[in-house]
PDB file of C-alpha atoms and ligand atoms in Angstrom:
ATOM      1  CA  MET A  12      26.984 -49.573 -51.077  1.00 62.00           C
ATOM      2  CA  SER A  13      30.168 -50.475 -53.248  1.00 87.00           C
ATOM      3  CA  SER A  14      33.651 -49.634 -52.330  1.00 95.00           C
ATOM      4  CA  CYS A  15      35.219 -46.376 -52.736  1.00 97.00           C
ATOM      5  CA  SER A  16      35.562 -45.469 -56.495  1.00 95.00           C
ATOM      6  CA  ARG A  17      38.999 -43.696 -55.930  1.00 96.00           C
ATOM      7  CA  CYS A  18      40.754 -46.052 -53.564  1.00 97.00           C
ATOM      8  CA  GLY A  19      38.760 -49.319 -53.176  1.00 96.00           C
ATOM      9  CA  GLY A  20      38.427 -48.284 -49.438  1.00 96.00           C
ATOM     10  CA  SER A  21      35.186 -48.997 -47.361  1.00 97.00           C
ATOM     11  CA  PRO A  22      32.407 -46.774 -48.381  1.00 97.00           C
ATOM     12  CA  PHE A  23      31.411 -43.645 -46.400  1.00 97.00           C
ATOM     13  CA  PHE A  24      29.596 -41.101 -48.763  1.00 97.00           C
ATOM     14  CA  THR A  25      27.621 -41.366 -52.063  1.00 96.00           C
ATOM     15  CA  ARG A  26      27.407 -38.369 -54.221  1.00 96.00           C
ATOM     16  CA  ARG A  27      23.701 -38.872 -55.084  1.00 94.00           C
ATOM     17  CA  TYR A  28      24.094 -36.514 -58.176  1.00 94.00           C
ATOM     18  CA  SER A  29      27.289 -38.244 -59.529  1.00 94.00           C
ATOM     19  CA  GLY A  30      26.777 -41.648 -58.255  1.00 94.00           C
ATOM     20  CA  GLU A  31      30.476 -41.640 -56.831  1.00 96.00           C
ATOM     21  CA  VAL A  32      31.057 -43.639 -53.694  1.00 97.00           C
ATOM     22  CA  LEU A  33      33.856 -42.335 -51.549  1.00 97.00           C
ATOM     23  CA  CYS A  34      35.732 -43.416 -48.606  1.00 97.00           C
ATOM     24  CA  GLU A  35      36.058 -40.748 -45.807  1.00 98.00           C
ATOM     25  CA  ARG A  36      39.714 -39.996 -46.601  1.00 97.00           C
ATOM     26  CA  CYS A  37      38.808 -39.675 -50.285  1.00 98.00           C
ATOM     27  CA  PHE A  38      35.615 -37.616 -49.474  1.00 98.00           C
ATOM     28  CA  LYS A  39      37.439 -34.988 -47.405  1.00 98.00           C
ATOM     29  CA  GLU A  40      40.284 -34.717 -49.983  1.00 98.00           C
ATOM     30  CA  SER A  41      37.571 -34.121 -52.561  1.00 98.00           C
ATOM     31  CA  ILE A  42      36.327 -31.360 -50.749  1.00 98.00           C
ATOM     32  CA  VAL A  43      39.758 -29.794 -50.294  1.00 98.00           C
ATOM     33  CA  GLU A  44      40.379 -30.363 -54.064  1.00 98.00           C
ATOM     34  CA  LYS A  45      37.057 -29.103 -55.121  1.00 98.00           C
ATOM     35  CA  THR A  46      37.922 -25.745 -53.315  1.00 98.00           C
ATOM     36  CA  ARG A  47      41.308 -25.641 -54.886  1.00 98.00           C
ATOM     37  CA  ARG A  48      39.792 -25.942 -58.481  1.00 98.00           C
ATOM     38  CA  THR A  49      37.418 -23.174 -57.885  1.00 97.00           C
ATOM     39  CA  VAL A  50      39.851 -20.923 -56.379  1.00 97.00           C
ATOM     40  CA  ALA A  51      42.166 -21.610 -59.165  1.00 97.00           C
ATOM     41  CA  LYS A  52      39.533 -21.253 -61.988  1.00 95.00           C
ATOM     42  CA  HIS A  53      38.153 -17.990 -60.905  1.00 94.00           C
ATOM     43  CA  ARG A  54      41.775 -16.611 -59.763  1.00 95.00           C
ATOM     44  CA  MET A  55      40.290 -15.863 -56.515  1.00 96.00           C
ATOM     45  CA  ILE A  56      43.397 -15.741 -54.496  1.00 96.00           C
ATOM     46  CA  ALA A  57      46.946 -15.002 -55.868  1.00 95.00           C
ATOM     47  CA  ARG A  58      50.471 -15.431 -54.408  1.00 95.00           C
ATOM     48  CA  GLY A  59      51.171 -12.586 -51.928  1.00 94.00           C
ATOM     49  CA  ASP A  60      47.500 -11.582 -51.314  1.00 96.00           C
ATOM     50  CA  ARG A  61      46.536 -11.005 -47.644  1.00 97.00           C
ATOM     51  CA  VAL A  62      43.269 -12.848 -47.404  1.00 98.00           C
ATOM     52  CA  GLY A  63      40.306 -11.992 -44.643  1.00 98.00           C
ATOM     53  CA  VAL A  64      38.391 -14.905 -44.013  1.00 98.00           C
ATOM     54  CA  ALA A  65      35.304 -13.876 -43.033  1.00 97.00           C
ATOM     55  CA  VAL A  66      34.414 -16.342 -39.976  1.00 96.00           C
ATOM     56  CA  SER A  67      31.030 -16.405 -38.269  1.00 91.00           C
ATOM     57  CA  GLY A  68      31.973 -19.148 -36.375  1.00 90.00           C
ATOM     58  CA  GLY A  69      29.661 -21.653 -38.280  1.00 90.00           C
ATOM     59  CA  LYS A  70      30.741 -24.854 -39.876  1.00 92.00           C
ATOM     60  CA  ASP A  71      30.923 -23.246 -43.394  1.00 95.00           C
ATOM     61  CA  SER A  72      33.301 -20.374 -42.642  1.00 96.00           C
ATOM     62  CA  LEU A  73      35.456 -22.459 -40.082  1.00 96.00           C
ATOM     63  CA  ALA A  74      35.619 -25.244 -42.682  1.00 97.00           C
ATOM     64  CA  LEU A  75      36.833 -22.486 -45.035  1.00 98.00           C
ATOM     65  CA  LEU A  76      39.481 -21.249 -42.740  1.00 98.00           C
ATOM     66  CA  LYS A  77      40.877 -24.686 -42.324  1.00 97.00           C
ATOM     67  CA  ILE A  78      40.980 -25.646 -45.906  1.00 98.00           C
ATOM     68  CA  LEU A  79      42.673 -22.211 -47.039  1.00 98.00           C
ATOM     69  CA  TYR A  80      45.052 -22.797 -44.139  1.00 98.00           C
ATOM     70  CA  ASP A  81      45.845 -26.280 -45.363  1.00 97.00           C
ATOM     71  CA  LEU A  82      46.287 -24.900 -48.900  1.00 97.00           C
ATOM     72  CA  ARG A  83      48.529 -21.970 -47.749  1.00 97.00           C
ATOM     73  CA  GLU A  84      51.568 -23.483 -49.655  1.00 96.00           C
ATOM     74  CA  TRP A  85      49.710 -23.627 -52.905  1.00 97.00           C
ATOM     75  CA  HIS A  86      47.971 -20.440 -52.949  1.00 97.00           C
ATOM     76  CA  GLY A  87      50.901 -18.570 -51.020  1.00 97.00           C
ATOM     77  CA  ALA A  88      48.740 -15.912 -49.422  1.00 97.00           C
ATOM     78  CA  ASP A  89      48.571 -14.797 -45.958  1.00 97.00           C
ATOM     79  CA  LEU A  90      45.166 -15.314 -43.626  1.00 98.00           C
ATOM     80  CA  VAL A  91      43.601 -13.265 -41.119  1.00 98.00           C
ATOM     81  CA  ALA A  92      40.179 -14.286 -39.713  1.00 98.00           C
ATOM     82  CA  ILE A  93      37.578 -11.726 -39.269  1.00 97.00           C
ATOM     83  CA  SER A  94      34.334 -12.203 -37.179  1.00 96.00           C
ATOM     84  CA  VAL A  95      31.485  -9.693 -36.633  1.00 96.00           C
ATOM     85  CA  ASP A  96      29.631  -9.663 -33.449  1.00 95.00           C
ATOM     86  CA  GLU A  97      26.127  -8.617 -34.360  1.00 95.00           C
ATOM     87  CA  GLY A  98      24.848  -8.463 -30.666  1.00 94.00           C
ATOM     88  CA  VAL A  99      22.491 -11.266 -30.673  1.00 93.00           C
ATOM     89  CA  ALA A 100      22.219 -12.574 -27.105  1.00 90.00           C
ATOM     90  CA  GLY A 101      22.733 -16.215 -26.616  1.00 88.00           C
ATOM     91  CA  TYR A 102      23.776 -16.933 -30.016  1.00 89.00           C
ATOM     92  CA  ARG A 103      27.080 -15.114 -31.386  1.00 89.00           C
ATOM     93  CA  ASP A 104      29.201 -15.666 -28.165  1.00 89.00           C
ATOM     94  CA  GLU A 105      29.583 -19.396 -28.774  1.00 90.00           C
ATOM     95  CA  ALA A 106      30.155 -18.769 -32.575  1.00 92.00           C
ATOM     96  CA  ILE A 107      33.027 -16.321 -31.828  1.00 94.00           C
ATOM     97  CA  ALA A 108      34.513 -18.579 -29.175  1.00 94.00           C
ATOM     98  CA  HIS A 109      34.648 -21.468 -31.863  1.00 94.00           C
ATOM     99  CA  ALA A 110      36.104 -19.063 -34.198  1.00 95.00           C
ATOM    100  CA  ARG A 111      38.722 -17.941 -31.611  1.00 96.00           C
ATOM    101  CA  SER A 112      39.746 -21.525 -30.824  1.00 95.00           C
ATOM    102  CA  VAL A 113      39.825 -22.935 -34.288  1.00 96.00           C
ATOM    103  CA  ALA A 114      42.149 -19.772 -35.368  1.00 97.00           C
ATOM    104  CA  SER A 115      44.348 -20.242 -32.462  1.00 97.00           C
ATOM    105  CA  ASP A 116      44.857 -23.876 -32.977  1.00 96.00           C
ATOM    106  CA  LEU A 117      45.990 -22.826 -36.474  1.00 97.00           C
ATOM    107  CA  GLY A 118      48.185 -19.949 -35.408  1.00 97.00           C
ATOM    108  CA  VAL A 119      45.920 -17.702 -37.584  1.00 98.00           C
ATOM    109  CA  GLU A 120      45.513 -13.835 -36.481  1.00 97.00           C
ATOM    110  CA  HIS A 121      41.682 -13.314 -35.502  1.00 97.00           C
ATOM    111  CA  ARG A 122      40.027  -9.791 -35.432  1.00 97.00           C
ATOM    112  CA  VAL A 123      36.530  -9.176 -34.164  1.00 96.00           C
ATOM    113  CA  VAL A 124      34.242  -6.282 -34.726  1.00 96.00           C
ATOM    114  CA  SER A 125      30.863  -5.456 -33.217  1.00 96.00           C
ATOM    115  CA  TYR A 126      27.799  -3.759 -34.178  1.00 95.00           C
ATOM    116  CA  GLY A 127      27.851  -1.937 -31.126  1.00 94.00           C
ATOM    117  CA  GLU A 128      31.373  -0.396 -31.608  1.00 93.00           C
ATOM    118  CA  LEU A 129      30.839   0.348 -35.343  1.00 93.00           C
ATOM    119  CA  PHE A 130      27.114   1.487 -35.298  1.00 92.00           C
ATOM    120  CA  GLY A 131      26.185   2.197 -31.770  1.00 91.00           C
ATOM    121  CA  PHE A 132      23.473  -0.454 -31.380  1.00 91.00           C
ATOM    122  CA  THR A 133      23.040  -4.206 -31.116  1.00 93.00           C
ATOM    123  CA  LEU A 134      21.160  -6.242 -33.570  1.00 93.00           C
ATOM    124  CA  ASP A 135      18.765  -7.374 -30.724  1.00 92.00           C
ATOM    125  CA  ALA A 136      18.031  -3.769 -29.777  1.00 91.00           C
ATOM    126  CA  ALA A 137      17.662  -2.522 -33.580  1.00 89.00           C
ATOM    127  CA  LEU A 138      15.234  -5.227 -34.487  1.00 88.00           C
ATOM    128  CA  ALA A 139      13.092  -5.074 -31.314  1.00 86.00           C
ATOM    129  CA  SER A 140      12.519  -1.511 -31.989  1.00 81.00           C
ATOM    130  CA  ARG A 141      12.349  -1.026 -35.641  1.00 75.00           C
ATOM    131  CA  ARG A 142       8.894  -0.571 -37.256  1.00 69.00           C
ATOM    132  CA  ASP A 143       9.944  -0.971 -40.696  1.00 65.00           C
ATOM    133  CA  ARG A 144       9.081  -4.817 -41.320  1.00 67.00           C
ATOM    134  CA  GLU A 145       9.554  -4.725 -45.162  1.00 70.00           C
ATOM    135  CA  THR A 146      13.288  -5.875 -44.928  1.00 75.00           C
ATOM    136  CA  SER A 147      13.495  -9.170 -43.491  1.00 78.00           C
ATOM    137  CA  SER A 148      15.832  -9.675 -40.132  1.00 85.00           C
ATOM    138  CA  CYS A 149      18.513 -11.211 -42.278  1.00 85.00           C
ATOM    139  CA  GLY A 150      18.341  -8.432 -44.850  1.00 83.00           C
ATOM    140  CA  PHE A 151      18.703  -5.640 -42.454  1.00 86.00           C
ATOM    141  CA  CYS A 152      21.452  -7.614 -40.745  1.00 91.00           C
ATOM    142  CA  GLY A 153      23.247  -8.392 -43.815  1.00 89.00           C
ATOM    143  CA  VAL A 154      23.649  -4.541 -44.901  1.00 91.00           C
ATOM    144  CA  PHE A 155      25.680  -4.063 -41.476  1.00 94.00           C
ATOM    145  CA  ARG A 156      27.553  -7.112 -41.503  1.00 94.00           C
ATOM    146  CA  ARG A 157      28.819  -6.417 -45.032  1.00 91.00           C
ATOM    147  CA  ARG A 158      29.762  -3.004 -43.968  1.00 94.00           C
ATOM    148  CA  ALA A 159      31.426  -4.391 -40.759  1.00 96.00           C
ATOM    149  CA  ILE A 160      33.460  -6.893 -42.624  1.00 95.00           C
ATOM    150  CA  ASP A 161      34.672  -4.125 -45.127  1.00 92.00           C
ATOM    151  CA  GLU A 162      35.792  -2.050 -42.072  1.00 93.00           C
ATOM    152  CA  ALA A 163      37.373  -4.808 -40.327  1.00 95.00           C
ATOM    153  CA  ALA A 164      39.097  -6.058 -43.759  1.00 95.00           C
ATOM    154  CA  ALA A 165      40.384  -2.493 -44.357  1.00 93.00           C
ATOM    155  CA  GLU A 166      41.824  -2.351 -40.694  1.00 94.00           C
ATOM    156  CA  ALA A 167      43.442  -5.407 -41.222  1.00 96.00           C
ATOM    157  CA  LYS A 168      44.783  -4.274 -44.639  1.00 95.00           C
ATOM    158  CA  VAL A 169      43.642  -7.503 -46.489  1.00 96.00           C
ATOM    159  CA  SER A 170      43.465  -7.601 -50.439  1.00 95.00           C
ATOM    160  CA  VAL A 171      40.731  -9.887 -50.663  1.00 96.00           C
ATOM    161  CA  VAL A 172      37.744 -11.298 -48.439  1.00 96.00           C
ATOM    162  CA  ALA A 173      36.780 -14.934 -48.690  1.00 97.00           C
ATOM    163  CA  THR A 174      33.393 -15.952 -47.346  1.00 96.00           C
ATOM    164  CA  GLY A 175      32.038 -19.525 -46.641  1.00 96.00           C
ATOM    165  CA  HIS A 176      29.161 -19.070 -48.991  1.00 96.00           C
ATOM    166  CA  ASN A 177      28.453 -22.699 -50.359  1.00 97.00           C
ATOM    167  CA  LEU A 178      26.469 -23.725 -53.495  1.00 98.00           C
ATOM    168  CA  ASP A 179      23.143 -23.910 -51.667  1.00 97.00           C
ATOM    169  CA  ASP A 180      23.708 -20.138 -50.463  1.00 95.00           C
ATOM    170  CA  TYR A 181      24.612 -19.076 -54.189  1.00 96.00           C
ATOM    171  CA  VAL A 182      21.410 -20.784 -55.753  1.00 97.00           C
ATOM    172  CA  GLN A 183      19.265 -19.587 -52.987  1.00 96.00           C
ATOM    173  CA  THR A 184      20.505 -15.910 -53.478  1.00 93.00           C
ATOM    174  CA  PHE A 185      19.897 -16.322 -57.367  1.00 95.00           C
ATOM    175  CA  VAL A 186      16.378 -17.556 -56.954  1.00 96.00           C
ATOM    176  CA  MET A 187      15.640 -14.654 -54.387  1.00 92.00           C
ATOM    177  CA  ASN A 188      17.030 -12.059 -56.735  1.00 91.00           C
ATOM    178  CA  LEU A 189      14.642 -13.285 -59.424  1.00 93.00           C
ATOM    179  CA  LEU A 190      11.721 -13.676 -56.872  1.00 93.00           C
ATOM    180  CA  HIS A 191      12.305 -10.137 -55.588  1.00 88.00           C
ATOM    181  CA  GLY A 192      12.627  -8.832 -59.179  1.00 89.00           C
ATOM    182  CA  ASP A 193      16.053  -7.500 -58.397  1.00 83.00           C
ATOM    183  CA  VAL A 194      17.481  -8.457 -61.839  1.00 84.00           C
ATOM    184  CA  GLY A 195      19.956  -5.620 -61.509  1.00 77.00           C
ATOM    185  CA  ARG A 196      21.670  -7.559 -58.675  1.00 80.00           C
ATOM    186  CA  LEU A 197      22.395 -10.700 -60.803  1.00 84.00           C
ATOM    187  CA  GLY A 198      25.687  -9.141 -61.932  1.00 80.00           C
ATOM    188  CA  TRP A 199      26.971  -9.291 -58.147  1.00 80.00           C
ATOM    189  CA  LEU A 200      26.814 -12.994 -58.495  1.00 87.00           C
ATOM    190  CA  ASP A 201      29.252 -13.211 -61.234  1.00 86.00           C
ATOM    191  CA  PRO A 202      32.433 -14.830 -59.689  1.00 86.00           C
ATOM    192  CA  ASP A 203      34.832 -13.407 -62.114  1.00 79.00           C
ATOM    193  CA  HIS A 204      33.511  -9.735 -61.416  1.00 71.00           C
ATOM    194  CA  GLU A 205      32.693  -9.836 -57.833  1.00 61.00           C
ATOM    195  CA  GLY A 206      33.599  -7.094 -55.398  1.00 53.00           C
ATOM    196  CA  GLY A 207      32.917  -3.954 -57.621  1.00 57.00           C
ATOM    197  CA  ARG A 208      30.542  -2.802 -54.979  1.00 60.00           C
ATOM    198  CA  PHE A 209      32.834  -3.516 -52.146  1.00 66.00           C
ATOM    199  CA  PRO A 210      36.221  -1.718 -51.492  1.00 71.00           C
ATOM    200  CA  MET A 211      38.229  -4.959 -51.907  1.00 83.00           C
ATOM    201  CA  ARG A 212      37.391  -8.200 -53.894  1.00 89.00           C
ATOM    202  CA  ARG A 213      35.051 -10.789 -52.448  1.00 92.00           C
ATOM    203  CA  VAL A 214      35.346 -14.603 -53.195  1.00 95.00           C
ATOM    204  CA  LYS A 215      33.519 -17.594 -52.317  1.00 96.00           C
ATOM    205  CA  PRO A 216      35.821 -20.537 -52.670  1.00 98.00           C
ATOM    206  CA  PHE A 217      32.857 -23.015 -51.754  1.00 98.00           C
ATOM    207  CA  MET A 218      30.490 -21.710 -54.208  1.00 98.00           C
ATOM    208  CA  GLU A 219      30.703 -25.248 -56.133  1.00 98.00           C
ATOM    209  CA  ILE A 220      30.071 -27.412 -53.130  1.00 98.00           C
ATOM    210  CA  TYR A 221      26.855 -28.551 -51.604  1.00 98.00           C
ATOM    211  CA  GLU A 222      26.303 -27.376 -48.128  1.00 96.00           C
ATOM    212  CA  GLU A 223      25.588 -30.791 -46.878  1.00 96.00           C
ATOM    213  CA  GLU A 224      29.083 -31.995 -47.846  1.00 98.00           C
ATOM    214  CA  ILE A 225      30.830 -29.042 -46.195  1.00 97.00           C
ATOM    215  CA  ALA A 226      28.584 -29.862 -43.007  1.00 95.00           C
ATOM    216  CA  LEU A 227      30.061 -33.485 -43.245  1.00 97.00           C
ATOM    217  CA  PHE A 228      33.289 -32.229 -43.943  1.00 97.00           C
ATOM    218  CA  ALA A 229      33.238 -30.001 -40.632  1.00 96.00           C
ATOM    219  CA  TYR A 230      31.999 -32.868 -38.585  1.00 95.00           C
ATOM    220  CA  LYS A 231      34.552 -35.355 -39.825  1.00 96.00           C
ATOM    221  CA  SER A 232      37.351 -32.786 -39.405  1.00 96.00           C
ATOM    222  CA  GLY A 233      36.572 -32.127 -35.715  1.00 94.00           C
ATOM    223  CA  ILE A 234      35.252 -28.500 -36.257  1.00 93.00           C
ATOM    224  CA  PRO A 235      33.312 -27.543 -33.477  1.00 88.00           C
ATOM    225  CA  PHE A 236      29.440 -27.143 -34.126  1.00 80.00           C
ATOM    226  CA  GLN A 237      27.332 -24.220 -32.948  1.00 82.00           C
ATOM    227  CA  SER A 238      24.696 -25.608 -30.674  1.00 76.00           C
ATOM    228  CA  VAL A 239      22.232 -22.734 -31.427  1.00 84.00           C
ATOM    229  CA  SER A 240      21.134 -20.820 -34.470  1.00 84.00           C
ATOM    230  CA  CYS A 241      20.367 -17.355 -34.949  1.00 88.00           C
ATOM    231  CA  PRO A 242      16.845 -16.545 -33.575  1.00 88.00           C
ATOM    232  CA  TYR A 243      16.093 -14.383 -36.493  1.00 86.00           C
ATOM    233  CA  MET A 244      17.161 -17.024 -39.434  1.00 80.00           C
ATOM    234  CA  HIS A 245      13.833 -18.429 -39.984  1.00 70.00           C
ATOM    235  CA  GLU A 246      12.297 -15.282 -40.843  1.00 67.00           C
ATOM    236  CA  GLY A 247      12.074 -14.396 -44.612  1.00 72.00           C
ATOM    237  CA  LEU A 248      11.854 -15.751 -47.971  1.00 84.00           C
ATOM    238  CA  ARG A 249      15.226 -17.417 -47.860  1.00 86.00           C
ATOM    239  CA  SER A 250      14.278 -20.295 -45.569  1.00 86.00           C
ATOM    240  CA  GLU A 251      11.361 -20.955 -47.947  1.00 91.00           C
ATOM    241  CA  VAL A 252      13.354 -20.918 -50.883  1.00 95.00           C
ATOM    242  CA  ARG A 253      16.017 -23.323 -49.203  1.00 94.00           C
ATOM    243  CA  ASP A 254      13.294 -25.707 -48.110  1.00 94.00           C
ATOM    244  CA  TYR A 255      11.852 -25.709 -51.759  1.00 96.00           C
ATOM    245  CA  LEU A 256      15.303 -26.220 -53.364  1.00 98.00           C
ATOM    246  CA  ASN A 257      16.112 -29.099 -50.843  1.00 97.00           C
ATOM    247  CA  GLU A 258      12.966 -30.855 -51.965  1.00 97.00           C
ATOM    248  CA  MET A 259      13.654 -30.612 -55.536  1.00 97.00           C
ATOM    249  CA  GLU A 260      17.099 -31.998 -54.927  1.00 97.00           C
ATOM    250  CA  ALA A 261      15.674 -35.028 -52.993  1.00 96.00           C
ATOM    251  CA  GLY A 262      13.569 -35.783 -55.858  1.00 97.00           C
ATOM    252  CA  HIS A 263      15.911 -35.052 -58.701  1.00 97.00           C
ATOM    253  CA  PRO A 264      19.399 -35.482 -57.400  1.00 97.00           C
ATOM    254  CA  GLY A 265      21.622 -32.813 -59.033  1.00 97.00           C
ATOM    255  CA  MET A 266      18.995 -30.383 -59.593  1.00 97.00           C
ATOM    256  CA  LYS A 267      21.028 -27.780 -57.326  1.00 98.00           C
ATOM    257  CA  ASN A 268      24.164 -28.321 -59.581  1.00 97.00           C
ATOM    258  CA  VAL A 269      22.140 -27.792 -62.824  1.00 98.00           C
ATOM    259  CA  LEU A 270      20.716 -24.667 -61.268  1.00 98.00           C
ATOM    260  CA  PHE A 271      24.045 -23.271 -60.152  1.00 97.00           C
ATOM    261  CA  ASN A 272      25.418 -23.917 -63.707  1.00 96.00           C
ATOM    262  CA  SER A 273      22.409 -22.100 -65.201  1.00 96.00           C
ATOM    263  CA  ALA A 274      22.901 -19.201 -62.741  1.00 95.00           C
ATOM    264  CA  LEU A 275      26.561 -18.954 -63.642  1.00 93.00           C
ATOM    265  CA  ASP A 276      25.605 -18.607 -67.470  1.00 91.00           C
ATOM    266  CA  VAL A 277      22.962 -16.060 -66.620  1.00 91.00           C
ATOM    267  CA  VAL A 278      25.036 -13.826 -64.484  1.00 88.00           C
ATOM    268  CA  SER A 279      28.000 -13.836 -66.902  1.00 85.00           C
ATOM    269  CA  HIS A 280      25.734 -12.333 -69.459  1.00 81.00           C
ATOM    270  CA  TYR A 281      24.562  -9.765 -67.185  1.00 74.00           C
ATOM    271  CA  GLU A 282      27.005  -7.090 -68.004  1.00 59.00           C
ATOM    272  CA  GLY A 283      26.043  -3.446 -67.315  1.00 45.00           C
ATOM    273  CA  GLY A 284      23.431  -4.398 -64.801  1.00 46.00           C
ATOM    274  CA  SER A 285      22.787  -1.746 -62.037  1.00 44.00           C
ATOM    275  CA  GLY A 286      24.531  -4.163 -59.582  1.00 46.00           C
ATOM    276  CA  ARG A 287      27.801  -3.308 -61.130  1.00 51.00           C
ATOM    277  CA  ARG A 288      27.643   0.431 -61.001  1.00 63.00           C
ATOM    278  CA  SER A 289      28.532   1.940 -57.496  1.00 74.00           C
ATOM    279  CA  VAL A 290      28.961   5.431 -56.572  1.00 83.00           C
ATOM    280  CA  PRO A 291      30.198   6.991 -53.337  1.00 87.00           C
ATOM    281  CA  CYS A 292      27.477   7.487 -50.725  1.00 89.00           C
ATOM    282  CA  THR A 293      26.721  11.103 -50.445  1.00 92.00           C
ATOM    283  CA  ARG A 294      27.023  10.977 -46.491  1.00 91.00           C
ATOM    284  CA  CYS A 295      29.748   8.357 -45.760  1.00 89.00           C
ATOM    285  CA  GLY A 296      31.647   7.920 -48.883  1.00 88.00           C
ATOM    286  CA  LYS A 297      31.298   4.172 -49.156  1.00 86.00           C
ATOM    287  CA  PRO A 298      30.109   2.299 -52.340  1.00 80.00           C
ATOM    288  CA  SER A 299      26.392   2.614 -52.960  1.00 82.00           C
ATOM    289  CA  SER A 300      24.069   2.185 -55.766  1.00 76.00           C
ATOM    290  CA  ALA A 301      22.649   5.680 -55.704  1.00 77.00           C
ATOM    291  CA  GLY A 302      22.554   8.697 -53.269  1.00 85.00           C
ATOM    292  CA  LEU A 303      22.648   7.272 -49.603  1.00 89.00           C
ATOM    293  CA  CYS A 304      24.327   3.753 -49.001  1.00 89.00           C
ATOM    294  CA  GLY A 305      22.134   1.020 -47.395  1.00 88.00           C
ATOM    295  CA  VAL A 306      23.925   1.624 -44.066  1.00 90.00           C
ATOM    296  CA  CYS A 307      23.275   5.263 -43.965  1.00 91.00           C
ATOM    297  CA  ARG A 308      19.513   4.887 -44.946  1.00 88.00           C
ATOM    298  CA  MET A 309      19.054   2.254 -42.466  1.00 87.00           C
ATOM    299  CA  LYS A 310      20.585   4.177 -39.681  1.00 85.00           C
ATOM    300  CA  ASP A 311      18.347   7.079 -40.513  1.00 84.00           C
ATOM    301  CA  GLU A 312      15.435   5.072 -40.516  1.00 81.00           C
ATOM    302  CA  LEU A 313      16.270   3.698 -37.082  1.00 80.00           C
ATOM    303  CA  GLY A 314      17.131   7.020 -35.851  1.00 72.00           C
ATOM    304  CA  ARG A 315      13.791   8.187 -36.582  1.00 68.00           C
ATOM    305  CA  GLN A 316      12.201   5.066 -34.738  1.00 58.00           C
ATOM    306  CA  VAL A 317      14.138   4.322 -31.522  1.00 51.00           C
ATOM    307  CA  ASN A 318      16.256   5.199 -29.024  1.00 49.00           C
ATOM    308  CA  TYR A 319      18.769   2.223 -28.938  1.00 47.00           C
ATOM    309  CA  THR A 320      21.413   1.620 -26.679  1.00 44.00           C
ATOM    310  CA  THR A 321      24.361  -0.790 -26.840  1.00 40.00           C
TER     311      THR A 321
HETATM  312 FE1  SF4 B 421      22.228 -11.636 -39.005  1.00 70.40          FE
HETATM  313 FE2  SF4 B 421      20.454 -13.281 -40.401  1.00 70.40          FE
HETATM  314 FE3  SF4 B 421      22.841 -14.253 -39.691  1.00 70.40          FE
HETATM  315 FE4  SF4 B 421      21.172 -13.905 -37.739  1.00 70.40          FE
HETATM  316  S1  SF4 B 421      20.910 -15.286 -39.388  1.00 70.40           S
HETATM  317  S2  SF4 B 421      23.282 -13.030 -37.969  1.00 70.40           S
HETATM  318  S3  SF4 B 421      19.972 -11.780 -38.614  1.00 70.40           S
HETATM  319  S4  SF4 B 421      22.198 -12.582 -41.147  1.00 70.40           S
HETATM  320 ZN1   ZN B 422      26.825   5.951 -46.388  1.00 70.40          ZN
END
């Protein structure tokens, strides 16, 4: 491997899609710089904003908290970390402990909300008893998690919510929407018009960075890694799409970048999709695509099926 293409130092990482060779310091700086550029390009954060960083306790969200903290003088916003405890035994406790310790090391306020206190059930209890198997566990969980983040963000009076979604997450969601026939949702992926269906803006400062690079950044920055993964994460289409895209990238370096740029192009043309319109839920008043919102619908469904306890 040749030397770092930026400073001539010892090689540490090669970006296969660009051929760029970087030493460890330049690699880490490049991740911070890429994040800064994404935030600036899509005007994600403005001076005076209060940013709620959704921190699951995994590598992406903790790396995001750290980078937004390091960039605080540049963006001029206030940060608060928000974690959601879904109620998954043996999994979330460790993640929340990591989140608490990183936030406290940085001196960032940290808030935790749980499904138990907000919805009256744990994810374990709900998934164990529900009969509707059409929605994947993550699909089901995601509806409640988005609401939980909204509630915590409103409580913390934030003006924008930043999530750790990376380029891999973005292209997976794009492909899944196509595979599900959810073309109306493509508009939701437009980084310049995100948040129409949420009470406050949502931004993804890592959306232009490969997952493997964030993982490496987190590892080299001493960010704690979670030892277990969510027991429900391998169910559903997303893991198959993830494996397929990783295989394609291995054979054709840069393919995920190309797909990402194509996706951005497509979603920017997707004006007027049903994903953009939102009306108040007829029961809870939160944004919904029509009638009852996803949370109220799923709660009704659960209520018919189970006697859940927290
Ligand atoms: Fe919820 Fe899926 Fe995340 Fe587990 S992996 S916490 S089920 S979204
Ligand atoms: Zn509702």
